[in-house]
Coordinates of C-alpha atoms in Angstrom, one line a residue:
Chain A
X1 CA 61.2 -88.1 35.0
X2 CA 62.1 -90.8 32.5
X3 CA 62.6 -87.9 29.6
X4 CA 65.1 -86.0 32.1
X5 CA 67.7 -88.9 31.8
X6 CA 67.4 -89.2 27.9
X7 CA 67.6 -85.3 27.7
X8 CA 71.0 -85.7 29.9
X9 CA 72.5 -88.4 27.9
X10 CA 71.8 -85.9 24.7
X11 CA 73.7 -83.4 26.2
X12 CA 76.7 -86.0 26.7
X13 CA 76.9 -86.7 22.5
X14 CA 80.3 -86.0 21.2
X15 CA 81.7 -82.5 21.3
X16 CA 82.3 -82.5 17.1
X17 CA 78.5 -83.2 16.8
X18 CA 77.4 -80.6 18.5
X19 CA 80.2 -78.1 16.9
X20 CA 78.9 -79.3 13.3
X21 CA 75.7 -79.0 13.6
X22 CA 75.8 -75.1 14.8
X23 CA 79.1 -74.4 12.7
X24 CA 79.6 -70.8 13.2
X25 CA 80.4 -70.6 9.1
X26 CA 77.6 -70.1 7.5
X27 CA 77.3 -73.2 5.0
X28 CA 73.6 -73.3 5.1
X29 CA 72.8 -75.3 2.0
X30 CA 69.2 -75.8 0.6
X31 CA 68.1 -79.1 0.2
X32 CA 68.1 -81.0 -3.2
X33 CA 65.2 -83.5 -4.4
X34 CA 67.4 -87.0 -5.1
X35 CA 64.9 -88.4 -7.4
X36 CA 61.0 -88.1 -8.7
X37 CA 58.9 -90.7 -9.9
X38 CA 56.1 -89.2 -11.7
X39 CA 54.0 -89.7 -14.8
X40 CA 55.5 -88.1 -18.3
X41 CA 52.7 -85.0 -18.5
X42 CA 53.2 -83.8 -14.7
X43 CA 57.1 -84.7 -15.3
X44 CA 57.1 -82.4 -18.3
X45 CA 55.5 -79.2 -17.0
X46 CA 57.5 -80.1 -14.1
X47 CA 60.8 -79.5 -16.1
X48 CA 59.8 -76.5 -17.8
X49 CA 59.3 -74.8 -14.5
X50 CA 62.6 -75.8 -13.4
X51 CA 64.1 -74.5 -16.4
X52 CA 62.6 -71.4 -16.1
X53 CA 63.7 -71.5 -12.6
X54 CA 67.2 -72.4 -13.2
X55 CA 67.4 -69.3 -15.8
X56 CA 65.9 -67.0 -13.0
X57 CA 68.3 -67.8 -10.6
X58 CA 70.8 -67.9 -12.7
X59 CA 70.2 -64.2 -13.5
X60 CA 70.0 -63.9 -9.7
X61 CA 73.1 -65.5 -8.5
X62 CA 75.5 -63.3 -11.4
X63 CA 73.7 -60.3 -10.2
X64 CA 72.5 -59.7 -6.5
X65 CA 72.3 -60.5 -3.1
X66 CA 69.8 -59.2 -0.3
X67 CA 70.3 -58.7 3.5
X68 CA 67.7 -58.1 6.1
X69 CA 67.5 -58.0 9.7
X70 CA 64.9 -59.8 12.0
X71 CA 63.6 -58.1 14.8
X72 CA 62.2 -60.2 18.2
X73 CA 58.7 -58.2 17.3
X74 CA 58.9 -60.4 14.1
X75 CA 59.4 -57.0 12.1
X76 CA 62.4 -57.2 9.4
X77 CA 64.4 -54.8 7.7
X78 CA 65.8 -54.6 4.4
X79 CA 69.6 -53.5 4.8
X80 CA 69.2 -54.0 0.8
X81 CA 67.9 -55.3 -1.9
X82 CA 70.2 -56.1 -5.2
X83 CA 73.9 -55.6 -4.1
X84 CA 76.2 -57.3 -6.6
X85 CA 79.1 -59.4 -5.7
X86 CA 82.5 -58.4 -5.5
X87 CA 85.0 -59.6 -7.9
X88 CA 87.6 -61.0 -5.7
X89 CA 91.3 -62.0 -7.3
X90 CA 91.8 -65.7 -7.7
X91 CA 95.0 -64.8 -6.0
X92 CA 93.4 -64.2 -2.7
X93 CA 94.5 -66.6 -0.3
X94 CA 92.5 -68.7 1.4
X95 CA 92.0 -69.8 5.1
X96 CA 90.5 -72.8 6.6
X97 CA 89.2 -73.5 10.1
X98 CA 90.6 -77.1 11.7
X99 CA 90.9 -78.5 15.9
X100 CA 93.8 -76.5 16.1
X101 CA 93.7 -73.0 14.0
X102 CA 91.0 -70.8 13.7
X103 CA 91.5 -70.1 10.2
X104 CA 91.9 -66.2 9.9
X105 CA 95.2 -64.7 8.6
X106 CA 95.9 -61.6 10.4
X107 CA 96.8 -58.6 7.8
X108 CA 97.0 -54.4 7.8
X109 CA 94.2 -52.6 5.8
X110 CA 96.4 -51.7 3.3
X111 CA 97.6 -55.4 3.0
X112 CA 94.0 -56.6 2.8
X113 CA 93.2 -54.3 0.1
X114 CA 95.8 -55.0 -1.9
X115 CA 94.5 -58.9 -1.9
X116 CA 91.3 -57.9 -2.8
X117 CA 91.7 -55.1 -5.5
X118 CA 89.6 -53.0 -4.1
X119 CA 88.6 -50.4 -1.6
X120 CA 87.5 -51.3 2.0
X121 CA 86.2 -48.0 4.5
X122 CA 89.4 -46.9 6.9
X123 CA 89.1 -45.1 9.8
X124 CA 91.8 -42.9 10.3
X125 CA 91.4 -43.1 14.1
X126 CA 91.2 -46.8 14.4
X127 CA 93.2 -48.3 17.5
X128 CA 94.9 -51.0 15.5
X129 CA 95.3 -51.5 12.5
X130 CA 95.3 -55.4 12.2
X131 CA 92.3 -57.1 10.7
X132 CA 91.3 -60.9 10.8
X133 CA 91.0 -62.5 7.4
X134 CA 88.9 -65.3 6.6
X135 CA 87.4 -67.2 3.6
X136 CA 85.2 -70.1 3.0
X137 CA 85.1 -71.9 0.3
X138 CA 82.5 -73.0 -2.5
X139 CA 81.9 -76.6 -3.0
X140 CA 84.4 -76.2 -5.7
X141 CA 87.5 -75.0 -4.2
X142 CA 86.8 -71.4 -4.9
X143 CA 86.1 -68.6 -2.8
X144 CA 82.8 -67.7 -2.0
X145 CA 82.8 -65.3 1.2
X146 CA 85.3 -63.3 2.9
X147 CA 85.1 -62.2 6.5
X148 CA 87.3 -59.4 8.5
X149 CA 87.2 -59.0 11.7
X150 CA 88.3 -55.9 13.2
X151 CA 88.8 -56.4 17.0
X152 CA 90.4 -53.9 18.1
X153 CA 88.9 -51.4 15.6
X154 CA 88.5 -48.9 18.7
X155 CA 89.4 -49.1 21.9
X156 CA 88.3 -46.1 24.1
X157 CA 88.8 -47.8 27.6
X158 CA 88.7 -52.1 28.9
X159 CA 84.9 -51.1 28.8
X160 CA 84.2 -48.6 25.9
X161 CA 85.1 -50.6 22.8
X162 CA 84.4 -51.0 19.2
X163 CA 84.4 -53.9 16.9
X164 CA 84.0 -54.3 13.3
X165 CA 82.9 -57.5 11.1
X166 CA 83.2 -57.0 7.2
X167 CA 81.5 -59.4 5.1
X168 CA 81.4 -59.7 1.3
X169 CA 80.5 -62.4 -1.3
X170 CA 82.3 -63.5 -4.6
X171 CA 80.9 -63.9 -7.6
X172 CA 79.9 -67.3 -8.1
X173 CA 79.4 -68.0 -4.6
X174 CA 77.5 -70.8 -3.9
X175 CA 73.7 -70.9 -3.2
X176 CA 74.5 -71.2 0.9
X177 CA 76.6 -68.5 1.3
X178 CA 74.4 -66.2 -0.7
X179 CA 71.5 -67.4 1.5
X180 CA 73.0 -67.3 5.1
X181 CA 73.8 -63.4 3.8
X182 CA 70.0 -62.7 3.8
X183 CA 69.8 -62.9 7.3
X184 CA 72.6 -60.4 7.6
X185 CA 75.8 -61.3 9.4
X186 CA 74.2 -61.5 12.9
X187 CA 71.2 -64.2 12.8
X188 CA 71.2 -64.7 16.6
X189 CA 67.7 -63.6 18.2
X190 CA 66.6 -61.5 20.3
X191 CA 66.9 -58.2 18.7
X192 CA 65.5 -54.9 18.9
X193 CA 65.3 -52.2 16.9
X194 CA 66.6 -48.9 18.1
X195 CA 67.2 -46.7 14.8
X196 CA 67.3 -45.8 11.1
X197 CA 69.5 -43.4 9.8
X198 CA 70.2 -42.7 6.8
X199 CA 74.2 -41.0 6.5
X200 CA 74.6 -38.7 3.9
X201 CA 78.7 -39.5 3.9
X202 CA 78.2 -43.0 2.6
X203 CA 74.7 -43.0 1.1
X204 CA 74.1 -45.5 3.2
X205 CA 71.1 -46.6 5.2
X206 CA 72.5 -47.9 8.4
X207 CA 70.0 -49.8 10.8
X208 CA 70.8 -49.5 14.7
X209 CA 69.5 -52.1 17.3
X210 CA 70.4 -53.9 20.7
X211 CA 70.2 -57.3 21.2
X212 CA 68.7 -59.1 24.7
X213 CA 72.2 -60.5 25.4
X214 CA 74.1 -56.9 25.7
X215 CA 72.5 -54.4 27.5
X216 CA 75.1 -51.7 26.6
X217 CA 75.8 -53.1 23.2
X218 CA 74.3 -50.9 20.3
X219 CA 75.2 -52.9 16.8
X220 CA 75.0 -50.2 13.8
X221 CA 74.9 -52.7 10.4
X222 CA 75.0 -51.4 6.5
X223 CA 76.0 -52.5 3.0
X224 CA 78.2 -49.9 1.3
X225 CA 80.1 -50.5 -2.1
X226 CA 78.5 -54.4 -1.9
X227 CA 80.1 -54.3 1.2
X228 CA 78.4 -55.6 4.7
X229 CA 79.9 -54.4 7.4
X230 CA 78.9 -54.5 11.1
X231 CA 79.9 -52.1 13.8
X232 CA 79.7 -53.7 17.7
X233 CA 79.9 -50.9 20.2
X234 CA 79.8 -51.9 23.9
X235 CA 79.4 -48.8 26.0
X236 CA 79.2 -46.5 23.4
X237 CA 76.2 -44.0 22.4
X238 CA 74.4 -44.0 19.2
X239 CA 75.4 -40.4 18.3
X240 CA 79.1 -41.5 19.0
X241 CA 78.9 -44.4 17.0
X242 CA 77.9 -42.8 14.2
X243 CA 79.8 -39.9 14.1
X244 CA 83.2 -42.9 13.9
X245 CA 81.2 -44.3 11.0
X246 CA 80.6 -41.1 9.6
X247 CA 84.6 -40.0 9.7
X248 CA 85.5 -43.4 7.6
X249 CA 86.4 -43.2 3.5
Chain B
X1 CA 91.1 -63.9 21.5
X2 CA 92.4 -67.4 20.5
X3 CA 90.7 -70.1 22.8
X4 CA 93.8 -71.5 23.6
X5 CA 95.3 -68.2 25.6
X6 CA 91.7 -67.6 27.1
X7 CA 91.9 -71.2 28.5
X8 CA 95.1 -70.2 29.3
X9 CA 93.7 -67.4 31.0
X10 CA 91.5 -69.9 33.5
X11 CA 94.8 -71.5 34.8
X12 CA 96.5 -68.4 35.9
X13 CA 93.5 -67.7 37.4
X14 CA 93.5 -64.2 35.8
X15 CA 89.4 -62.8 35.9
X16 CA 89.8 -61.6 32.4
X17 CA 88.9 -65.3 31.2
X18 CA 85.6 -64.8 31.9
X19 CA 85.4 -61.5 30.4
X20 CA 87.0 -62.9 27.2
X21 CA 84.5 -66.0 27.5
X22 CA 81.5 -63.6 27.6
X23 CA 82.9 -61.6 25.1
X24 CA 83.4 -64.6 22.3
X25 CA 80.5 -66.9 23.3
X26 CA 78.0 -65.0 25.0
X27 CA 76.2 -64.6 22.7
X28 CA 76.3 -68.8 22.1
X29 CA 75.2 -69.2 25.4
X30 CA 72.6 -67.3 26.0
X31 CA 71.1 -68.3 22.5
X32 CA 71.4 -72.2 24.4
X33 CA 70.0 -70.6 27.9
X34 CA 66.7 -68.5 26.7
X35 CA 65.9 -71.6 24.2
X36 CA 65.7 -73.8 27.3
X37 CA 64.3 -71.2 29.8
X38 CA 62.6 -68.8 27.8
X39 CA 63.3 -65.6 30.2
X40 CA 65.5 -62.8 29.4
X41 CA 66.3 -62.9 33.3
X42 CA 66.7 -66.3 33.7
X43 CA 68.7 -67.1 30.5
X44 CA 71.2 -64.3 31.6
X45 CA 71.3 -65.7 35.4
X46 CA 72.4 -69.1 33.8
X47 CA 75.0 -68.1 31.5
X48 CA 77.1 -66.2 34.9
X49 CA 76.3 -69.3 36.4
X50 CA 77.8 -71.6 33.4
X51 CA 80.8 -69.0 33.9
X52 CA 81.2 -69.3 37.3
X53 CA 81.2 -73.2 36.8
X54 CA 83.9 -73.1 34.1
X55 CA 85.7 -70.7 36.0
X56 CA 85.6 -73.4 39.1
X57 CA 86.1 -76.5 37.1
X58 CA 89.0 -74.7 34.8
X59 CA 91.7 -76.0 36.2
X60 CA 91.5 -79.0 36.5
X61 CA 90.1 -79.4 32.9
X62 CA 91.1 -78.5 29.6
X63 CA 88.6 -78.2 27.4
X64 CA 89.9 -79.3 23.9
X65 CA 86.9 -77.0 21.9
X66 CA 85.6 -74.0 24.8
X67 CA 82.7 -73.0 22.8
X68 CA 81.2 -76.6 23.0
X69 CA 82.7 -76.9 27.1
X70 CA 81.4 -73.3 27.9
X71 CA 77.5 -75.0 26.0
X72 CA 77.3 -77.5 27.5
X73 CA 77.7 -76.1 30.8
X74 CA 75.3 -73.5 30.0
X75 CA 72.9 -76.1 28.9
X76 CA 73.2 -78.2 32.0
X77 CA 73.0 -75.0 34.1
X78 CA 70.1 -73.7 32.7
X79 CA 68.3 -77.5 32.2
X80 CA 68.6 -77.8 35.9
X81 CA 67.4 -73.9 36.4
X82 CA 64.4 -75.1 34.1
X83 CA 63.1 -78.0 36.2
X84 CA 63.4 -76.6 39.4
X85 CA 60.8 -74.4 37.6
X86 CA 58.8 -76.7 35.5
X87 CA 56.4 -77.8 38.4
X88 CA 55.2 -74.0 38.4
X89 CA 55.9 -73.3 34.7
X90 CA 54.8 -75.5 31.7
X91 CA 53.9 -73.3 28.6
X92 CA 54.8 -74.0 25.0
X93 CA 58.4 -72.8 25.2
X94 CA 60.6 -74.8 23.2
X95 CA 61.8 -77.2 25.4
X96 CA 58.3 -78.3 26.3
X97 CA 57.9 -79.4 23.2
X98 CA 61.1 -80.9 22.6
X99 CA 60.3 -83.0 25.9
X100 CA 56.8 -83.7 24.5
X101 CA 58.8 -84.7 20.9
X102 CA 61.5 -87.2 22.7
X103 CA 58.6 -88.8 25.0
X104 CA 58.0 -90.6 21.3
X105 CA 61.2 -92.6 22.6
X106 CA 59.9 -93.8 25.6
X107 CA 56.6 -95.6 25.1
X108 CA 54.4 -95.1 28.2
X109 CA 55.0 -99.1 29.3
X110 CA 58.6 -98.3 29.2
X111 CA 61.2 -97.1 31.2
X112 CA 64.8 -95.4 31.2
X113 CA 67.1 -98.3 32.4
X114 CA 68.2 -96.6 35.6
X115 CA 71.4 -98.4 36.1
X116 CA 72.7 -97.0 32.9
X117 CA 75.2 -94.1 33.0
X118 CA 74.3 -91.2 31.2
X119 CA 77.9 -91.4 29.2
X120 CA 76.3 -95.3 28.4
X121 CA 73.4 -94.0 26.5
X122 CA 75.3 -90.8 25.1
X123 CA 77.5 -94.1 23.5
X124 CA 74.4 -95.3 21.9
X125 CA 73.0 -92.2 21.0
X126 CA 76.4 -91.3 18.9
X127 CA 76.4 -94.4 17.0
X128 CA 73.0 -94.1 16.3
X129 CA 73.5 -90.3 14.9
X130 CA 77.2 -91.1 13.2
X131 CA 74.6 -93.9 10.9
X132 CA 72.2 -90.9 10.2
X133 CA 72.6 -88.5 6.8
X134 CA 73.9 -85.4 7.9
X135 CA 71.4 -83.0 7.4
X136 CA 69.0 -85.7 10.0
X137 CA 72.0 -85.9 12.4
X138 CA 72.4 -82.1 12.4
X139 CA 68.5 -81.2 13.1
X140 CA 68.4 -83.7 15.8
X141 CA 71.4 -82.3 17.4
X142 CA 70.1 -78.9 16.7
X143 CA 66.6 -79.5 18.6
X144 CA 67.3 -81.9 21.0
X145 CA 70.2 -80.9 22.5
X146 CA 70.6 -76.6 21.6
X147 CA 66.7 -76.9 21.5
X148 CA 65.9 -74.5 18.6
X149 CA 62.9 -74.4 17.5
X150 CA 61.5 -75.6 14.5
X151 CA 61.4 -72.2 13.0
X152 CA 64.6 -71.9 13.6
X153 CA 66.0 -75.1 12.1
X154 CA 63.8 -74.6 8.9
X155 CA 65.4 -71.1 8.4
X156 CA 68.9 -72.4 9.6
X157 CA 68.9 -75.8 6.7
X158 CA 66.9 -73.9 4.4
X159 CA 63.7 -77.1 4.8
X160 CA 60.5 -76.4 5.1
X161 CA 58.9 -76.6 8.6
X162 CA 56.9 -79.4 7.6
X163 CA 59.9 -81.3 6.5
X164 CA 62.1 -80.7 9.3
X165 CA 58.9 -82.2 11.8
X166 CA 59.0 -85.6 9.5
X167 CA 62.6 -85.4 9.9
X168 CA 62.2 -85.3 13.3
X169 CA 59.4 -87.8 13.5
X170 CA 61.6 -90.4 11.4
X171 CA 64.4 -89.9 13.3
X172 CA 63.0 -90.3 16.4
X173 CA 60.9 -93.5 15.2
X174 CA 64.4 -95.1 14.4
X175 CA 66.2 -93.8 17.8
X176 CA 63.0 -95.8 19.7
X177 CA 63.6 -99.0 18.1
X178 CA 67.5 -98.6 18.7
X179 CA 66.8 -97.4 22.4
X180 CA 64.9 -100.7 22.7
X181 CA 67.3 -102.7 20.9
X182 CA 70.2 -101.5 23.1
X183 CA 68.4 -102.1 25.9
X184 CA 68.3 -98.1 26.7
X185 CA 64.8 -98.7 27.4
X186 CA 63.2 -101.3 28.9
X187 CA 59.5 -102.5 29.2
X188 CA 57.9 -102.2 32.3

């Protein structure tokens, strides 16, 4: 089939194109119109709405984020609605991915905390306490999104382990970041919904689900403090799970 | 784990490569499998295949990115999965349409030039996208070679559906002409 050998050639495209185009960073940007030519009237109301759209958002990107989570059944839920940003320290240093580095400093909790200025949930009983630090940066230079990655958060057995992603935004963070953060920090399909429980400890509401690629993965996701963190637990029950979660300040 | 040790990890031959693969870019795969195959089953039959073949072609190679080796393995496992099926199988997954979308390329009085290599075209193909915008060169890539669906790729850029299909259309209206030009493609 003529189609077959075109298909094939595809797949033999240079390995940077097809690493750009699915850039595990989220720098999901909306497009931009380049230029309008239209007649003075429509041009004018045309204006006044983007004003009044520029002043909305505005108001939205000082103030608050969402995050929700899409279910294969086409069902979505709301981890939450208006969480703020977090005011990270200029000082904060900043990582960036190249061929040869992944771009994640590895710090303590106490070290990363200390960088950001403020509080991040511990877990007393954690396995390890070194934690993957990454940024990525606005368009200008500043930072707009941190990412930890606990890996070794728990490790029960080579089987029975827990992992934990942390993700946050900065105020100011441009448009992409704040949009790649609705679809919470997992946007791979395939999902389904197990739970929702609400745990009094945190206040939080924390949505449980399995995805088709784990069987014996449950993923337990929530925003606390402005904070979206993601708990992977491969082998692990729900009630065990959340009783971990539960035990972290 | 750092890709470099889990490569590492294929030349001493140590099983815990694949676990570490699986671990990392399972997910990546099967995302590329189920697009192609559309079965749960299926999709997770291919991605142990595509690590049984990295596992059997690691050594010799070294991959220089494993996430894009350990794709494109899965994508060429599961492709070959899906047309061993297609006679029995055609629905509106989204590789049929992506098949229906590049036939656009090939005019029916037109043909693939045979004697070309598959690395040949793939030469023409990257020129053709490195002279696209980005945002064109990225959807293309997206849909024609991790075949996501248009869904997807509006959700994923932040277009519109509608915009990504004229995208689409435009770009493969251009890749035609070049395909012709290059000789890719050659009237019957």
């Amino acid at each position: 089939m003529k189609i077959d050998k075109l298909v094939d050639a595809i797949g033999e495209i240079d390995e940077s194109k097809i690493k750009e185009s699915k850039n595990y960073s989220p720098t999901v940007k909306r497009n931009r119109v380049k230029s309008l030519f239209i007649k003075a009237p429509v041009a004018a109301c045309l204006i006044l709405c983007l004003l009044v759209g520029m002043v909305a958002y505005a108001a939205y990107e000082a103030y608050e984020w969402s995050t929700s989570i899409l279910f294969e059944d086409g069902s979505k839920i709301q981890l939450v609605e208006n969480a703020t940003f977090k005011k990270i320290p200029d000082s904060a240093p900043k990582t960036e991915r190249t061929e040869d580095n992944i771009g994640t400093i590895s710090m303590t909790h106490s070290e990363i905390e200390k960088v950001l200025g403020f509080d991040i949930l511990n877990y007393e009983g954690a396995t390890s306490d070194v934690i993957g630090y990454k940024t990525m940066q606005n368009d200008d230079g500043t930072i707009g999104r941190i990412d930890l990655w606990w890996a070794d958060f728990l490790e029960i057995s080579e089987e029975k382990q827990m992992t934990l992603h942390i993700s946050m935004l900065n105020e100011g963070a441009d448009e992409g970041f704040v949009l790649a953060c609705e679809e919470g920090q997992d946007a791979a399909g395939g999902k389904k919904l197990e739970n929702v429980v609400t745990l009094d400890s945190l206040d939080a509401k924390i949505v449980i689900y399995k995805s088709n690629s784990h069987d014996n993965k449950i993923t337990m996701t929530f925003v606390y403090d402005n904070v979206l963190y993601q708990f992977g637990g491969f082998d692990f029950t729900e009630s065990e799970m959340l009783s971990v979660i539960e035990q972290m300040k | 784990m750092e890709d470099k040790y889990i490569v590492d990890l294929y030349w001493e031959r140590d099983e815990k490569a694949i676990t570490e693969t699986a671990a990392k870019y399972g997910r990546y795969c099967y995302s590329i499998a189920f697009n192609i195959l559309s079965n749960t089953e299926d999709a997770e039959e291919s991605v142990n295949d595509a690590y049984l073949n990295a596992w059997n072609s690691i050594p010799p190679h070294r991959p220089a990115i494993l996430s894009t080796f350990i794709g494109k393995v899965t994508r060429f496992v599961s492709l070959k999965k899906w047309r061993e099926k297609r006679t029995q199988k055609r629905g509106g997954g989204n590789i049929d349409l992506a098949y229906e979308e590049l036939s656009d390329c090939i005019p029916a009085n037109t043909s693939v030039d045979e004697e070309l290599e598959n690395q040949e075209i793939a030469k023409v193909l990257n020129d053709f996208l490195d002279e696209l915008p980005e945002y064109e060169q990225k959807i293309f890539v997206c849909r024609y070679w991790y075949f996501d669906s248009i869904s997807t790729i509006s959700v994923h850029f932040g277009f519109s559906e509608s915009k990504v299909k004229s995208m689409l259309h435009r770009t493969r209206k251009k890749l035609r002409s070049r395909l012709l030009e290059e000789g890719v493609i050659i009237e019957n």
